[in-house]
PDB file of C-alpha atoms in Angstrom:
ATOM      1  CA  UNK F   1     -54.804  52.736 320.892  1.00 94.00           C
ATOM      2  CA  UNK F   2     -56.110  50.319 323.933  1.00 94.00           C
ATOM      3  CA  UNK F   3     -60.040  50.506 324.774  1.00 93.00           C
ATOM      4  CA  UNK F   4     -60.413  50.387 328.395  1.00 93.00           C
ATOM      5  CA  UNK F   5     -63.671  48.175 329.056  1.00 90.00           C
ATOM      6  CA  UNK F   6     -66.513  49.648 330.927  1.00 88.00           C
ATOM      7  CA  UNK F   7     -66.304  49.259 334.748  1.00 91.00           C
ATOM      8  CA  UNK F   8     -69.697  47.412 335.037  1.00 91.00           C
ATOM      9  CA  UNK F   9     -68.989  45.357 338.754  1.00 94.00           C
ATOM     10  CA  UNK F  10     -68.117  49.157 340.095  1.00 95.00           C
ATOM     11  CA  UNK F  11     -64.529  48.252 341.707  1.00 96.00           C
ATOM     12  CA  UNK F  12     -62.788  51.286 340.389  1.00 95.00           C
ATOM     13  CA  UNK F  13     -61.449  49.412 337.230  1.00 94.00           C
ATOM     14  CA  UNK F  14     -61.380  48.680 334.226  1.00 93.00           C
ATOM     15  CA  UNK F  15     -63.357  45.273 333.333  1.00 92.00           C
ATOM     16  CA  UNK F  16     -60.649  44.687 330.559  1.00 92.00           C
ATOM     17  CA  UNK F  17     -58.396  46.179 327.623  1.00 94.00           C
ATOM     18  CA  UNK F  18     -58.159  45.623 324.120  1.00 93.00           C
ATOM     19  CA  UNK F  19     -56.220  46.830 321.290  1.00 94.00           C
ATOM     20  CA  UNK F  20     -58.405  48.761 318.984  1.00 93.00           C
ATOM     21  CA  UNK F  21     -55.538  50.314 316.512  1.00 95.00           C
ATOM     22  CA  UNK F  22     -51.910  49.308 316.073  1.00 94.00           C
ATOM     23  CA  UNK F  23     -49.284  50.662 314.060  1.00 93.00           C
ATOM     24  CA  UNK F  24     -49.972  54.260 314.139  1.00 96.00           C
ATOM     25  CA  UNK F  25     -47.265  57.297 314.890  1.00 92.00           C
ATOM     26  CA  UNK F  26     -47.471  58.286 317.929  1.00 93.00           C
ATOM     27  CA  UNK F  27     -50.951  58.522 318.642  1.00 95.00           C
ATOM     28  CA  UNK F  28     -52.249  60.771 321.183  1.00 90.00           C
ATOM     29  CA  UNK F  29     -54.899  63.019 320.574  1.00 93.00           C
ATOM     30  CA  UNK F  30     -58.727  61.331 320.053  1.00 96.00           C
ATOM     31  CA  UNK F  31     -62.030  62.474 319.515  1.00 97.00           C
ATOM     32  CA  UNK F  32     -65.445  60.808 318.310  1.00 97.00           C
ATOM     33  CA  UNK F  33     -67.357  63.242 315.387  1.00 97.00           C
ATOM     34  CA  UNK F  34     -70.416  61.916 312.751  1.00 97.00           C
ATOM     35  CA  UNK F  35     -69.638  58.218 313.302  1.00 97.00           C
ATOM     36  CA  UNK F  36     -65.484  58.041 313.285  1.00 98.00           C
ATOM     37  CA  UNK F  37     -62.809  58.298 315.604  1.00 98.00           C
ATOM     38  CA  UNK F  38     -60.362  60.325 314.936  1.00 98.00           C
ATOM     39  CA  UNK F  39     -56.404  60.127 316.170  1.00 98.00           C
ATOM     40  CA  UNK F  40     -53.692  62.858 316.099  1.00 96.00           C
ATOM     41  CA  UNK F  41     -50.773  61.437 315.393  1.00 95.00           C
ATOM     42  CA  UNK F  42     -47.034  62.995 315.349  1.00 92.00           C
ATOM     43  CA  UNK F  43     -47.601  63.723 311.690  1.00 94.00           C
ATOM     44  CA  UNK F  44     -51.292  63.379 310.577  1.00 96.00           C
ATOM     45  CA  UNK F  45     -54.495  62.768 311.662  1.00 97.00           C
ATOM     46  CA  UNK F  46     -56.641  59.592 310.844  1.00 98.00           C
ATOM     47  CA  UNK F  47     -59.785  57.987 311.588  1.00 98.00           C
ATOM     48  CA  UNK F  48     -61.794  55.198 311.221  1.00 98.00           C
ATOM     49  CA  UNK F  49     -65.533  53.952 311.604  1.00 98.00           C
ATOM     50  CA  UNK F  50     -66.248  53.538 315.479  1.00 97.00           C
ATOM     51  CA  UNK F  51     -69.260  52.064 317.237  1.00 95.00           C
ATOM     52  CA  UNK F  52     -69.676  53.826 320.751  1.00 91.00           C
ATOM     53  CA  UNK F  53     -71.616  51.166 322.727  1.00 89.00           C
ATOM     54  CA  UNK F  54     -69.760  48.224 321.650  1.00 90.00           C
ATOM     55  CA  UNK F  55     -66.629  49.935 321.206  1.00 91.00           C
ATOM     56  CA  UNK F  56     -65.111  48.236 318.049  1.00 93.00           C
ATOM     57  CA  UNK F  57     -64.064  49.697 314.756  1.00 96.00           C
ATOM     58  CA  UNK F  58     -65.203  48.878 311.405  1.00 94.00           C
ATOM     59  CA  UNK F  59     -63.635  49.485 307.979  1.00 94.00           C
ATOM     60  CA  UNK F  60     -60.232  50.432 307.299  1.00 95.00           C
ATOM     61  CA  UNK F  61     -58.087  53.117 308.918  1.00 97.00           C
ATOM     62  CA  UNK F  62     -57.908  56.141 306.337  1.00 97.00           C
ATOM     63  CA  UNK F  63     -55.257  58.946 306.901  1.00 97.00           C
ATOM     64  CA  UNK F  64     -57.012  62.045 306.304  1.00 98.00           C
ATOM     65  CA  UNK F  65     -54.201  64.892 307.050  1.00 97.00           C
ATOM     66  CA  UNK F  66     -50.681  63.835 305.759  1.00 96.00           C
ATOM     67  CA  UNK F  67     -47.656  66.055 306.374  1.00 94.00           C
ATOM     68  CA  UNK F  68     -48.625  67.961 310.321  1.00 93.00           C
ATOM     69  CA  UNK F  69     -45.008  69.135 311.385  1.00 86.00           C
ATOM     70  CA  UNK F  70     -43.484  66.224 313.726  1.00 82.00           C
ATOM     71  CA  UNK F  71     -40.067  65.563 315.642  1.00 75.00           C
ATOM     72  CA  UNK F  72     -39.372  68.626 317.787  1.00 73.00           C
ATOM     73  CA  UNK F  73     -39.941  69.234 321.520  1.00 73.00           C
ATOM     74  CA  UNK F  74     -43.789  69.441 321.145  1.00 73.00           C
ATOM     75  CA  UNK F  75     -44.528  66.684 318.596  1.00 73.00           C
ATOM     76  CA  UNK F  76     -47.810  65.919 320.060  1.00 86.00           C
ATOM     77  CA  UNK F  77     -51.112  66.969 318.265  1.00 91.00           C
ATOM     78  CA  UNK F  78     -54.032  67.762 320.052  1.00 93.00           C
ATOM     79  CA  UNK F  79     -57.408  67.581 318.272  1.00 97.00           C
ATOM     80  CA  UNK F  80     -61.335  68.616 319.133  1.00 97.00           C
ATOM     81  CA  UNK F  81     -63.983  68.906 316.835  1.00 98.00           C
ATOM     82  CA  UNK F  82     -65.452  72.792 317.800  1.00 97.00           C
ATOM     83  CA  UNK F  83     -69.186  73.822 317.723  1.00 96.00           C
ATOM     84  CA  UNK F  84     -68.771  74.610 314.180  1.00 96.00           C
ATOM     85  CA  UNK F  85     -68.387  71.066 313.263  1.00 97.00           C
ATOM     86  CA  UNK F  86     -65.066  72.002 312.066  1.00 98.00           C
ATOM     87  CA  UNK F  87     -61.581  69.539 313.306  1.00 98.00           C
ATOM     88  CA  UNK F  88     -59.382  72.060 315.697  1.00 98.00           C
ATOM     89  CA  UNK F  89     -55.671  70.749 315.873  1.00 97.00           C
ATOM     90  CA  UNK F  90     -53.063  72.124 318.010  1.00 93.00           C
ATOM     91  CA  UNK F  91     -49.735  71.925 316.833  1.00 92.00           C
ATOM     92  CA  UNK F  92     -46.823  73.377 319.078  1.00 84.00           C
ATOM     93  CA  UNK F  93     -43.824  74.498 318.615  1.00 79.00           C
ATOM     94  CA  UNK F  94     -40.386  72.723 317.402  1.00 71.00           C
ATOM     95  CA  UNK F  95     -38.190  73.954 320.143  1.00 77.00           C
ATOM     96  CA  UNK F  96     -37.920  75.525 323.292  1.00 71.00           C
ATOM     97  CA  UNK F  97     -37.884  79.431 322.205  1.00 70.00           C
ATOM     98  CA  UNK F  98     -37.556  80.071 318.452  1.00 69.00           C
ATOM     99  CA  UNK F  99     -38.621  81.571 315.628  1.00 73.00           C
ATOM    100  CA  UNK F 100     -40.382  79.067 313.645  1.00 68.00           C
ATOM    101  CA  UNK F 101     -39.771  78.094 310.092  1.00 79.00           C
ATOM    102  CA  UNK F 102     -43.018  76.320 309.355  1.00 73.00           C
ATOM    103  CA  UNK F 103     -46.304  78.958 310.130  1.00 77.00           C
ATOM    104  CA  UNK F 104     -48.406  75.637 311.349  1.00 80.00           C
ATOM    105  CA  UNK F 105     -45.863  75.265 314.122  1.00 74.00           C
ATOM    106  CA  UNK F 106     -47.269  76.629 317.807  1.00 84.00           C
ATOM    107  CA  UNK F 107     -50.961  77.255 315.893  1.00 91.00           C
ATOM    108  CA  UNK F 108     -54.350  76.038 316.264  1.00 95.00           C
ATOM    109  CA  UNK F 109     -55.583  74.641 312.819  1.00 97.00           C
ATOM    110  CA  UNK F 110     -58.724  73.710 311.597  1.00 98.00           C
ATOM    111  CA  UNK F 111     -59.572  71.118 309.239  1.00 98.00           C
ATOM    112  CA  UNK F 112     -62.694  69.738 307.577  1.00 98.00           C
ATOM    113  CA  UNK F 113     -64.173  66.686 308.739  1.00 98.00           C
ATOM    114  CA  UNK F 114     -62.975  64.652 305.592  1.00 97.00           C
ATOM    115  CA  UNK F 115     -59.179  66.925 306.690  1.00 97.00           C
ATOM    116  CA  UNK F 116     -59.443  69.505 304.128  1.00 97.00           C
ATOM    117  CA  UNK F 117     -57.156  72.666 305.322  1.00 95.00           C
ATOM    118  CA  UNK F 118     -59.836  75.508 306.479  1.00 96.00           C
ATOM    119  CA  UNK F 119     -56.948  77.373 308.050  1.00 95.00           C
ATOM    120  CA  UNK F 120     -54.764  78.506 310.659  1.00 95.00           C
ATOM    121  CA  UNK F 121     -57.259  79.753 313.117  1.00 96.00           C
ATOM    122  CA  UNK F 122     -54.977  81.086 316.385  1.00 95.00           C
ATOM    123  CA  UNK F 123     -51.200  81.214 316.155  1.00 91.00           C
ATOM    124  CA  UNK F 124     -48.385  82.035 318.683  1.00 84.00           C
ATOM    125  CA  UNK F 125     -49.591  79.057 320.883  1.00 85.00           C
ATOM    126  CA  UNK F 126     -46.110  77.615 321.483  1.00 79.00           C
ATOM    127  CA  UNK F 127     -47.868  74.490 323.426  1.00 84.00           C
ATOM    128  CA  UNK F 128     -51.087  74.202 324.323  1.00 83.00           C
ATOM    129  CA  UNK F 129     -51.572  70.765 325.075  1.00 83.00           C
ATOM    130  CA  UNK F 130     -54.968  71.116 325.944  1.00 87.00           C
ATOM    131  CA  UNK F 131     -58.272  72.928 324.819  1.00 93.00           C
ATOM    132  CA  UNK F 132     -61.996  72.833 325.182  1.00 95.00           C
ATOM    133  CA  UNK F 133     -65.238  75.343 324.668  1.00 96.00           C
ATOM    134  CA  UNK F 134     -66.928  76.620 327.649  1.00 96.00           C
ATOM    135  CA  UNK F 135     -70.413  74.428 327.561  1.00 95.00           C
ATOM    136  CA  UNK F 136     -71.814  77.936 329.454  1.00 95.00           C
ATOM    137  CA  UNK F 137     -70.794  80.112 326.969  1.00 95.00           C
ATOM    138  CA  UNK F 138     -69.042  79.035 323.961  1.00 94.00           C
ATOM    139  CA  UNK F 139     -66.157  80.573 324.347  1.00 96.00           C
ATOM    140  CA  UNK F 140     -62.542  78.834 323.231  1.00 96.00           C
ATOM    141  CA  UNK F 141     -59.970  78.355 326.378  1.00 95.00           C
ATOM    142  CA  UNK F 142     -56.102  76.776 325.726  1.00 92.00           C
ATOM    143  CA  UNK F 143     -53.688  75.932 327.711  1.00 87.00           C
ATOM    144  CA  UNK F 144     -50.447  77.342 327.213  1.00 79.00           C
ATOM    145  CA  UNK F 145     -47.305  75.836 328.588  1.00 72.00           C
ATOM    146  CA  UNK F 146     -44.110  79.040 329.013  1.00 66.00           C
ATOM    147  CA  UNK F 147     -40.641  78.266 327.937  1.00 63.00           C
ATOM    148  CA  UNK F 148     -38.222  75.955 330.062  1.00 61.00           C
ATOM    149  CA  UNK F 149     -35.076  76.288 331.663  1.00 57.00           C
ATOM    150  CA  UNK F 150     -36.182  79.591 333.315  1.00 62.00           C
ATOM    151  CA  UNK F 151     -36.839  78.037 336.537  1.00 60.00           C
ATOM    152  CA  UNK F 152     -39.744  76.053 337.959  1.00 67.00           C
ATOM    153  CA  UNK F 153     -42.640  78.896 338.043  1.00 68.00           C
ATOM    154  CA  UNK F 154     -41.256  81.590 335.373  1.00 59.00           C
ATOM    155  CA  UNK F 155     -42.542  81.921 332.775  1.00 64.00           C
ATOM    156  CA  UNK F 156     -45.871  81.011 334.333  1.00 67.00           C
ATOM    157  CA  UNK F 157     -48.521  78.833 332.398  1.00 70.00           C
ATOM    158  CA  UNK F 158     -51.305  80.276 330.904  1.00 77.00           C
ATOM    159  CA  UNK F 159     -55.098  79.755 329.969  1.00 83.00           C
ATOM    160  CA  UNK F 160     -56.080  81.691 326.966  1.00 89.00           C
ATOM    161  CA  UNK F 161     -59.121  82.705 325.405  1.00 90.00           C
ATOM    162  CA  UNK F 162     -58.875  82.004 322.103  1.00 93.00           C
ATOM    163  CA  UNK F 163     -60.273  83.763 319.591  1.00 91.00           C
ATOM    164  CA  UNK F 164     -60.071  83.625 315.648  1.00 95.00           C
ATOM    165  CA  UNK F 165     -56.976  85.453 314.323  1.00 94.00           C
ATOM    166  CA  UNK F 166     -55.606  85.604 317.486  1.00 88.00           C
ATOM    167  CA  UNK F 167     -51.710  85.583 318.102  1.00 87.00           C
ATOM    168  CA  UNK F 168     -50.711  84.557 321.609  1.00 81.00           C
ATOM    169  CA  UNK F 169     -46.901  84.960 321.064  1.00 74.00           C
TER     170      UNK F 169
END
């Protein structure tokens, strides 16, 4: 994970980088909650005592969800802490158009905090790389990307409402 330095002589960029955490698997997904940062990573999710206005880290990083599907064509987990305080992880689907073997593959999952399992809160989501509540009304939307290799606009993308219980597909 590299911290992009505040831009504070306005030109546009960065005022420097530094590595903040090394060694991780694949990180990608990242969101601040009660004092940590936490990472998605290809196969768990982790986190680790951050400080905002400096931007450095403190304390060990602690692996609080072990075992998230990985490998596949969507191997990337998004995460976003929800209004309910509650860790929201999306975890897509191992292949292009299948029936999947694992029921956390192409769901949204929720997690405590501390990453105990709450449960699988939409499912059917096959990729939905991205996700956010409406700040106006509360409301869940996702991003769903449609299968490939059916031509460049078919099946078309979608952006769900999601809603608890909900299958998408």
């Amino acid at each position: 994970i590299i911290l992009l330095e505040a831009d504070r002589d306005d030109d546009g960029a960065a005022d420097g980088q530094r590595v903040l955490l090394e060694g991780l698997t694949r990180p990608n997904g990242l969101d601040l909650a009660g004092g940590y940062l936490y990472v998605g990573e290809e196969d768990g999710i982790g986190r680790i005592a951050f400080e905002p206005r400096s931007g450095t880290v403190t304390g060990g990083y602690q692996r609080i969800v072990n075992g998230l599907p990985d490998g596949g064509n969507h191997w990337k987990k998004t995460i976003r802490f929800g209004p309910d305080g509650l860790l929201y992880v999306a975890v897509g689907s191992s292949c292009n158009a299948c029936i999947e073997d694992d029921a956390r593959r192409a769901a949204m999952l929720r997690y405590t905090p501390e990453g105990g399992f709450v449960d699988a809160y939409a499912t059917g989501l096959r990729n939905s790389a991205g996700f956010d509540w409406s700040p106006a009304t509360g409301v869940l939307y996702a991003t769903e990307n449609g299968r490939d290799m059916l031509g460049d606009d078919f099946p078309p993308c979608e952006l769900n409402t999601i809603v608890e219980g909900g299958f998408y597909g």
